[in-house]
């Protein structure tokens, strides 16, 4: 991997802290020599801090050797934080559907989203690991718009049946590889995976 010495902002969204595959991919990035900075991605004005978050925060700080940035109020976007550095690349994993829509609409209602938008304005890459349910046509339209924006890269994803309900899930085991490709301004292909390619 071409990640040695690269500074990676790794954002985990509110309510999505119980996915062990994420931790495995963070470890891959650290092992490849990257400097990983864990970020808390607020998706509400009053983010829920529960035991899952506390445990994920503890583990991520141990793996990365860095304190997680937990300031999530919108006014942080205008302040200079000790963690407010220019990342070489940002990762949002998993990226829920509502945040994908907000990125498409370029809304900046939370600090981490503002940080992401500023990062994009500087022309730096952002990797998204989609996880969402709902209307597939709307999702694919948003994905198409995202891929048309320079510097956005997606972890390959596809439909999965979960309890009789179809969701769209990124192949999280391909996250580190997608980051490596993105650092070379390349998209890991194919982006859309058929169900048989996804883990069961």
PDB file of C-alpha atoms in Angstrom:
ATOM      1  CA  UNK A   1       0.000   0.000   0.000  1.00  0.00           C
ATOM      2  CA  UNK A   2       1.075   3.601  -0.695  1.00  0.00           C
ATOM      3  CA  UNK A   3      -0.056   4.900   2.698  1.00  0.00           C
ATOM      4  CA  UNK A   4       3.118   5.268   4.756  1.00  0.00           C
ATOM      5  CA  UNK A   5       3.139   8.670   6.468  1.00  0.00           C
ATOM      6  CA  UNK A   6      -0.266   9.662   5.053  1.00  0.00           C
ATOM      7  CA  UNK A   7      -2.646  11.462   7.425  1.00  0.00           C
ATOM      8  CA  UNK A   8      -6.109   9.898   7.346  1.00  0.00           C
ATOM      9  CA  UNK A   9      -9.166  11.391   9.027  1.00  0.00           C
ATOM     10  CA  UNK A  10     -11.405   8.414   9.888  1.00  0.00           C
ATOM     11  CA  UNK A  11     -14.954   9.488  10.750  1.00  0.00           C
ATOM     12  CA  UNK A  12     -17.487   7.182  12.386  1.00  0.00           C
ATOM     13  CA  UNK A  13     -21.087   8.430  12.290  1.00  0.00           C
ATOM     14  CA  UNK A  14     -23.339   8.599  15.294  1.00  0.00           C
ATOM     15  CA  UNK A  15     -25.120   5.301  15.956  1.00  0.00           C
ATOM     16  CA  UNK A  16     -22.731   3.092  13.941  1.00  0.00           C
ATOM     17  CA  UNK A  17     -20.067   1.957  16.371  1.00  0.00           C
ATOM     18  CA  UNK A  18     -20.713  -1.781  16.610  1.00  0.00           C
ATOM     19  CA  UNK A  19     -19.154  -2.967  13.363  1.00  0.00           C
ATOM     20  CA  UNK A  20     -15.994  -5.036  13.987  1.00  0.00           C
ATOM     21  CA  UNK A  21     -15.053  -4.935  10.297  1.00  0.00           C
ATOM     22  CA  UNK A  22     -14.394  -1.211  10.670  1.00  0.00           C
ATOM     23  CA  UNK A  23     -11.798  -1.819  13.373  1.00  0.00           C
ATOM     24  CA  UNK A  24     -10.103  -4.464  11.221  1.00  0.00           C
ATOM     25  CA  UNK A  25      -9.740  -1.962   8.373  1.00  0.00           C
ATOM     26  CA  UNK A  26      -8.399   0.741  10.701  1.00  0.00           C
ATOM     27  CA  UNK A  27      -5.752  -1.723  11.860  1.00  0.00           C
ATOM     28  CA  UNK A  28      -4.808  -2.385   8.216  1.00  0.00           C
ATOM     29  CA  UNK A  29      -4.330   1.332   7.612  1.00  0.00           C
ATOM     30  CA  UNK A  30      -2.197   1.729  10.738  1.00  0.00           C
ATOM     31  CA  UNK A  31      -0.141  -1.353   9.816  1.00  0.00           C
ATOM     32  CA  UNK A  32       0.478   0.180   6.387  1.00  0.00           C
ATOM     33  CA  UNK A  33       2.146   3.144   8.102  1.00  0.00           C
ATOM     34  CA  UNK A  34      -0.715   5.647   7.888  1.00  0.00           C
ATOM     35  CA  UNK A  35      -1.377   8.189  10.648  1.00  0.00           C
ATOM     36  CA  UNK A  36      -5.072   7.652  11.429  1.00  0.00           C
ATOM     37  CA  UNK A  37      -7.071  10.324  13.284  1.00  0.00           C
ATOM     38  CA  UNK A  38     -10.438   9.034  14.623  1.00  0.00           C
ATOM     39  CA  UNK A  39     -13.321  11.514  14.334  1.00  0.00           C
ATOM     40  CA  UNK A  40     -16.854  11.439  15.721  1.00  0.00           C
ATOM     41  CA  UNK A  41     -19.390  12.250  12.987  1.00  0.00           C
ATOM     42  CA  UNK A  42     -22.452  13.983  14.438  1.00  0.00           C
ATOM     43  CA  UNK A  43     -25.694  13.437  12.549  1.00  0.00           C
ATOM     44  CA  UNK A  44     -27.902  15.295  15.051  1.00  0.00           C
ATOM     45  CA  UNK A  45     -27.729  18.411  17.195  1.00  0.00           C
ATOM     46  CA  UNK A  46     -27.604  16.282  20.354  1.00  0.00           C
ATOM     47  CA  UNK A  47     -25.644  13.150  19.447  1.00  0.00           C
ATOM     48  CA  UNK A  48     -26.315  10.023  21.457  1.00  0.00           C
ATOM     49  CA  UNK A  49     -23.330   8.889  23.516  1.00  0.00           C
ATOM     50  CA  UNK A  50     -23.850   5.298  24.619  1.00  0.00           C
ATOM     51  CA  UNK A  51     -21.787   2.297  25.705  1.00  0.00           C
ATOM     52  CA  UNK A  52     -21.088   1.289  22.104  1.00  0.00           C
ATOM     53  CA  UNK A  53     -19.612   4.698  21.409  1.00  0.00           C
ATOM     54  CA  UNK A  54     -17.550   4.640  24.591  1.00  0.00           C
ATOM     55  CA  UNK A  55     -16.125   1.205  23.798  1.00  0.00           C
ATOM     56  CA  UNK A  56     -15.446   2.067  20.134  1.00  0.00           C
ATOM     57  CA  UNK A  57     -13.741   5.304  21.180  1.00  0.00           C
ATOM     58  CA  UNK A  58     -11.505   3.466  23.635  1.00  0.00           C
ATOM     59  CA  UNK A  59     -10.449   0.814  21.119  1.00  0.00           C
ATOM     60  CA  UNK A  60      -9.865   3.285  18.283  1.00  0.00           C
ATOM     61  CA  UNK A  61      -7.717   5.483  20.496  1.00  0.00           C
ATOM     62  CA  UNK A  62      -5.653   2.455  21.481  1.00  0.00           C
ATOM     63  CA  UNK A  63      -5.194   1.307  17.872  1.00  0.00           C
ATOM     64  CA  UNK A  64      -4.431   4.749  16.416  1.00  0.00           C
ATOM     65  CA  UNK A  65      -2.616   6.223  19.397  1.00  0.00           C
ATOM     66  CA  UNK A  66      -4.714   9.400  19.051  1.00  0.00           C
ATOM     67  CA  UNK A  67      -7.625  10.849  20.983  1.00  0.00           C
ATOM     68  CA  UNK A  68     -10.934  10.863  19.127  1.00  0.00           C
ATOM     69  CA  UNK A  69     -12.222  14.308  18.250  1.00  0.00           C
ATOM     70  CA  UNK A  70     -15.633  14.435  19.919  1.00  0.00           C
ATOM     71  CA  UNK A  71     -16.549  18.090  19.429  1.00  0.00           C
ATOM     72  CA  UNK A  72     -19.593  17.970  17.187  1.00  0.00           C
ATOM     73  CA  UNK A  73     -21.293  21.371  17.420  1.00  0.00           C
ATOM     74  CA  UNK A  74     -21.605  23.378  14.224  1.00  0.00           C
ATOM     75  CA  UNK A  75     -19.608  26.310  15.596  1.00  0.00           C
ATOM     76  CA  UNK A  76     -16.508  24.053  15.701  1.00  0.00           C
ATOM     77  CA  UNK A  77     -16.299  24.472  11.956  1.00  0.00           C
ATOM     78  CA  UNK A  78     -15.127  28.032  12.398  1.00  0.00           C
ATOM     79  CA  UNK A  79     -12.594  27.273  15.102  1.00  0.00           C
ATOM     80  CA  UNK A  80      -9.092  25.898  15.008  1.00  0.00           C
ATOM     81  CA  UNK A  81      -8.774  22.596  16.828  1.00  0.00           C
ATOM     82  CA  UNK A  82      -5.618  20.795  17.806  1.00  0.00           C
ATOM     83  CA  UNK A  83      -6.894  18.043  15.508  1.00  0.00           C
ATOM     84  CA  UNK A  84      -7.840  20.499  12.711  1.00  0.00           C
ATOM     85  CA  UNK A  85      -5.134  19.389  10.317  1.00  0.00           C
ATOM     86  CA  UNK A  86      -5.073  19.010   6.581  1.00  0.00           C
ATOM     87  CA  UNK A  87      -5.722  15.319   6.062  1.00  0.00           C
ATOM     88  CA  UNK A  88      -4.369  13.633   2.951  1.00  0.00           C
ATOM     89  CA  UNK A  89      -7.640  11.700   2.770  1.00  0.00           C
ATOM     90  CA  UNK A  90     -10.866  11.389   4.754  1.00  0.00           C
ATOM     91  CA  UNK A  91     -12.851   8.199   5.302  1.00  0.00           C
ATOM     92  CA  UNK A  92     -16.480   8.042   6.396  1.00  0.00           C
ATOM     93  CA  UNK A  93     -17.286   4.494   7.406  1.00  0.00           C
ATOM     94  CA  UNK A  94     -19.970   3.463   7.472  1.00  0.00           C
ATOM     95  CA  UNK A  95     -21.667   6.308   5.563  1.00  0.00           C
ATOM     96  CA  UNK A  96     -25.425   6.253   6.278  1.00  0.00           C
ATOM     97  CA  UNK A  97     -27.880   7.195   3.540  1.00  0.00           C
ATOM     98  CA  UNK A  98     -28.969  10.442   5.181  1.00  0.00           C
ATOM     99  CA  UNK A  99     -25.380  11.668   5.300  1.00  0.00           C
ATOM    100  CA  UNK A 100     -24.865  10.670   1.671  1.00  0.00           C
ATOM    101  CA  UNK A 101     -27.854  12.876   0.770  1.00  0.00           C
ATOM    102  CA  UNK A 102     -26.424  15.734   2.827  1.00  0.00           C
ATOM    103  CA  UNK A 103     -23.112  15.455   1.012  1.00  0.00           C
ATOM    104  CA  UNK A 104     -24.904  15.540  -2.326  1.00  0.00           C
ATOM    105  CA  UNK A 105     -26.795  18.635  -1.183  1.00  0.00           C
ATOM    106  CA  UNK A 106     -23.606  20.127   0.328  1.00  0.00           C
ATOM    107  CA  UNK A 107     -25.313  20.922   3.638  1.00  0.00           C
ATOM    108  CA  UNK A 108     -22.988  21.850   6.502  1.00  0.00           C
ATOM    109  CA  UNK A 109     -25.044  21.457   9.658  1.00  0.00           C
ATOM    110  CA  UNK A 110     -22.452  19.633  11.748  1.00  0.00           C
ATOM    111  CA  UNK A 111     -18.758  20.168  12.361  1.00  0.00           C
ATOM    112  CA  UNK A 112     -17.506  16.928  10.788  1.00  0.00           C
ATOM    113  CA  UNK A 113     -19.647  17.537   7.693  1.00  0.00           C
ATOM    114  CA  UNK A 114     -18.210  21.047   7.461  1.00  0.00           C
ATOM    115  CA  UNK A 115     -14.738  19.557   7.831  1.00  0.00           C
ATOM    116  CA  UNK A 116     -15.499  17.130   5.012  1.00  0.00           C
ATOM    117  CA  UNK A 117     -16.726  19.911   2.731  1.00  0.00           C
ATOM    118  CA  UNK A 118     -13.639  22.029   3.466  1.00  0.00           C
ATOM    119  CA  UNK A 119     -11.485  18.978   2.779  1.00  0.00           C
ATOM    120  CA  UNK A 120     -13.197  18.505  -0.596  1.00  0.00           C
ATOM    121  CA  UNK A 121     -12.840  22.190  -1.470  1.00  0.00           C
ATOM    122  CA  UNK A 122      -9.099  21.709  -1.145  1.00  0.00           C
ATOM    123  CA  UNK A 123      -9.312  18.903  -3.713  1.00  0.00           C
ATOM    124  CA  UNK A 124      -8.441  16.095  -1.305  1.00  0.00           C
ATOM    125  CA  UNK A 125     -10.019  12.625  -1.605  1.00  0.00           C
ATOM    126  CA  UNK A 126     -12.920  11.355   0.498  1.00  0.00           C
ATOM    127  CA  UNK A 127     -13.786   7.646   0.740  1.00  0.00           C
ATOM    128  CA  UNK A 128     -17.360   6.624   1.616  1.00  0.00           C
ATOM    129  CA  UNK A 129     -18.488   3.186   2.810  1.00  0.00           C
ATOM    130  CA  UNK A 130     -22.227   3.237   2.131  1.00  0.00           C
ATOM    131  CA  UNK A 131     -24.763   1.536   4.386  1.00  0.00           C
ATOM    132  CA  UNK A 132     -28.393   2.380   3.776  1.00  0.00           C
ATOM    133  CA  UNK A 133     -31.904   1.094   3.198  1.00  0.00           C
ATOM    134  CA  UNK A 134     -34.846   2.572   1.375  1.00  0.00           C
ATOM    135  CA  UNK A 135     -35.465   3.461  -2.240  1.00  0.00           C
ATOM    136  CA  UNK A 136     -32.805   1.910  -4.458  1.00  0.00           C
ATOM    137  CA  UNK A 137     -33.441   4.308  -7.353  1.00  0.00           C
ATOM    138  CA  UNK A 138     -32.887   7.326  -5.111  1.00  0.00           C
ATOM    139  CA  UNK A 139     -29.733   5.768  -3.638  1.00  0.00           C
ATOM    140  CA  UNK A 140     -28.246   4.989  -7.035  1.00  0.00           C
ATOM    141  CA  UNK A 141     -29.009   8.528  -8.218  1.00  0.00           C
ATOM    142  CA  UNK A 142     -27.148   9.899  -5.193  1.00  0.00           C
ATOM    143  CA  UNK A 143     -24.257   7.494  -5.830  1.00  0.00           C
ATOM    144  CA  UNK A 144     -24.105   8.614  -9.453  1.00  0.00           C
ATOM    145  CA  UNK A 145     -23.948  12.256  -8.352  1.00  0.00           C
ATOM    146  CA  UNK A 146     -21.268  11.463  -5.772  1.00  0.00           C
ATOM    147  CA  UNK A 147     -19.095   9.681  -8.324  1.00  0.00           C
ATOM    148  CA  UNK A 148     -19.434  12.646 -10.698  1.00  0.00           C
ATOM    149  CA  UNK A 149     -17.797  14.879  -8.067  1.00  0.00           C
ATOM    150  CA  UNK A 150     -14.035  14.833  -8.290  1.00  0.00           C
ATOM    151  CA  UNK A 151     -12.290  13.441  -5.199  1.00  0.00           C
ATOM    152  CA  UNK A 152     -15.157  11.179  -4.045  1.00  0.00           C
ATOM    153  CA  UNK A 153     -14.478   7.437  -3.948  1.00  0.00           C
ATOM    154  CA  UNK A 154     -16.799   4.618  -2.860  1.00  0.00           C
ATOM    155  CA  UNK A 155     -16.029   1.331  -1.203  1.00  0.00           C
ATOM    156  CA  UNK A 156     -17.670  -1.258  -3.516  1.00  0.00           C
ATOM    157  CA  UNK A 157     -21.217  -2.006  -2.328  1.00  0.00           C
ATOM    158  CA  UNK A 158     -24.334  -3.968  -3.203  1.00  0.00           C
ATOM    159  CA  UNK A 159     -27.758  -5.168  -2.013  1.00  0.00           C
ATOM    160  CA  UNK A 160     -28.083  -7.558   0.923  1.00  0.00           C
ATOM    161  CA  UNK A 161     -31.239  -9.168   2.290  1.00  0.00           C
ATOM    162  CA  UNK A 162     -31.429  -8.582   6.032  1.00  0.00           C
ATOM    163  CA  UNK A 163     -34.447 -10.012   7.791  1.00  0.00           C
ATOM    164  CA  UNK A 164     -36.559  -9.827   4.651  1.00  0.00           C
ATOM    165  CA  UNK A 165     -35.565  -6.217   4.056  1.00  0.00           C
ATOM    166  CA  UNK A 166     -33.111  -5.126   1.389  1.00  0.00           C
ATOM    167  CA  UNK A 167     -30.263  -2.869   2.454  1.00  0.00           C
ATOM    168  CA  UNK A 168     -27.224  -1.617   0.583  1.00  0.00           C
ATOM    169  CA  UNK A 169     -23.956  -2.450   2.247  1.00  0.00           C
ATOM    170  CA  UNK A 170     -20.331  -1.647   1.438  1.00  0.00           C
ATOM    171  CA  UNK A 171     -17.798  -4.474   1.360  1.00  0.00           C
ATOM    172  CA  UNK A 172     -15.998  -3.211   4.443  1.00  0.00           C
ATOM    173  CA  UNK A 173     -13.182  -5.703   3.924  1.00  0.00           C
ATOM    174  CA  UNK A 174     -12.306  -3.665   0.809  1.00  0.00           C
ATOM    175  CA  UNK A 175     -12.113  -0.353   2.673  1.00  0.00           C
ATOM    176  CA  UNK A 176      -8.338  -0.203   3.125  1.00  0.00           C
ATOM    177  CA  UNK A 177      -7.821  -1.217  -0.516  1.00  0.00           C
ATOM    178  CA  UNK A 178     -10.256   1.502  -1.638  1.00  0.00           C
ATOM    179  CA  UNK A 179      -8.305   4.075   0.395  1.00  0.00           C
ATOM    180  CA  UNK A 180      -5.080   2.920  -1.241  1.00  0.00           C
ATOM    181  CA  UNK A 181      -6.633   3.318  -4.714  1.00  0.00           C
ATOM    182  CA  UNK A 182      -8.075   6.732  -3.810  1.00  0.00           C
ATOM    183  CA  UNK A 183      -4.645   7.985  -2.789  1.00  0.00           C
ATOM    184  CA  UNK A 184      -3.645   7.237  -6.389  1.00  0.00           C
ATOM    185  CA  UNK A 185      -6.768   9.061  -7.670  1.00  0.00           C
ATOM    186  CA  UNK A 186      -8.332   5.765  -8.733  1.00  0.00           C
ATOM    187  CA  UNK A 187     -11.673   4.134  -7.961  1.00  0.00           C
ATOM    188  CA  UNK A 188     -11.644   0.453  -6.979  1.00  0.00           C
ATOM    189  CA  UNK A 189     -13.858  -1.369  -9.479  1.00  0.00           C
ATOM    190  CA  UNK A 190     -16.523  -2.547  -9.787  1.00  0.00           C
ATOM    191  CA  UNK A 191     -18.345  -0.065  -7.536  1.00  0.00           C
ATOM    192  CA  UNK A 192     -21.654  -1.931  -7.599  1.00  0.00           C
ATOM    193  CA  UNK A 193     -21.481  -5.584  -6.603  1.00  0.00           C
ATOM    194  CA  UNK A 194     -23.987  -8.320  -7.298  1.00  0.00           C
ATOM    195  CA  UNK A 195     -25.342 -10.103  -4.161  1.00  0.00           C
ATOM    196  CA  UNK A 196     -23.214 -13.212  -4.798  1.00  0.00           C
ATOM    197  CA  UNK A 197     -20.066 -11.088  -4.316  1.00  0.00           C
ATOM    198  CA  UNK A 198     -21.133  -9.897  -0.900  1.00  0.00           C
ATOM    199  CA  UNK A 199     -20.501 -11.715   2.406  1.00  0.00           C
ATOM    200  CA  UNK A 200     -23.445 -13.642   3.864  1.00  0.00           C
TER     201      UNK A 200
END
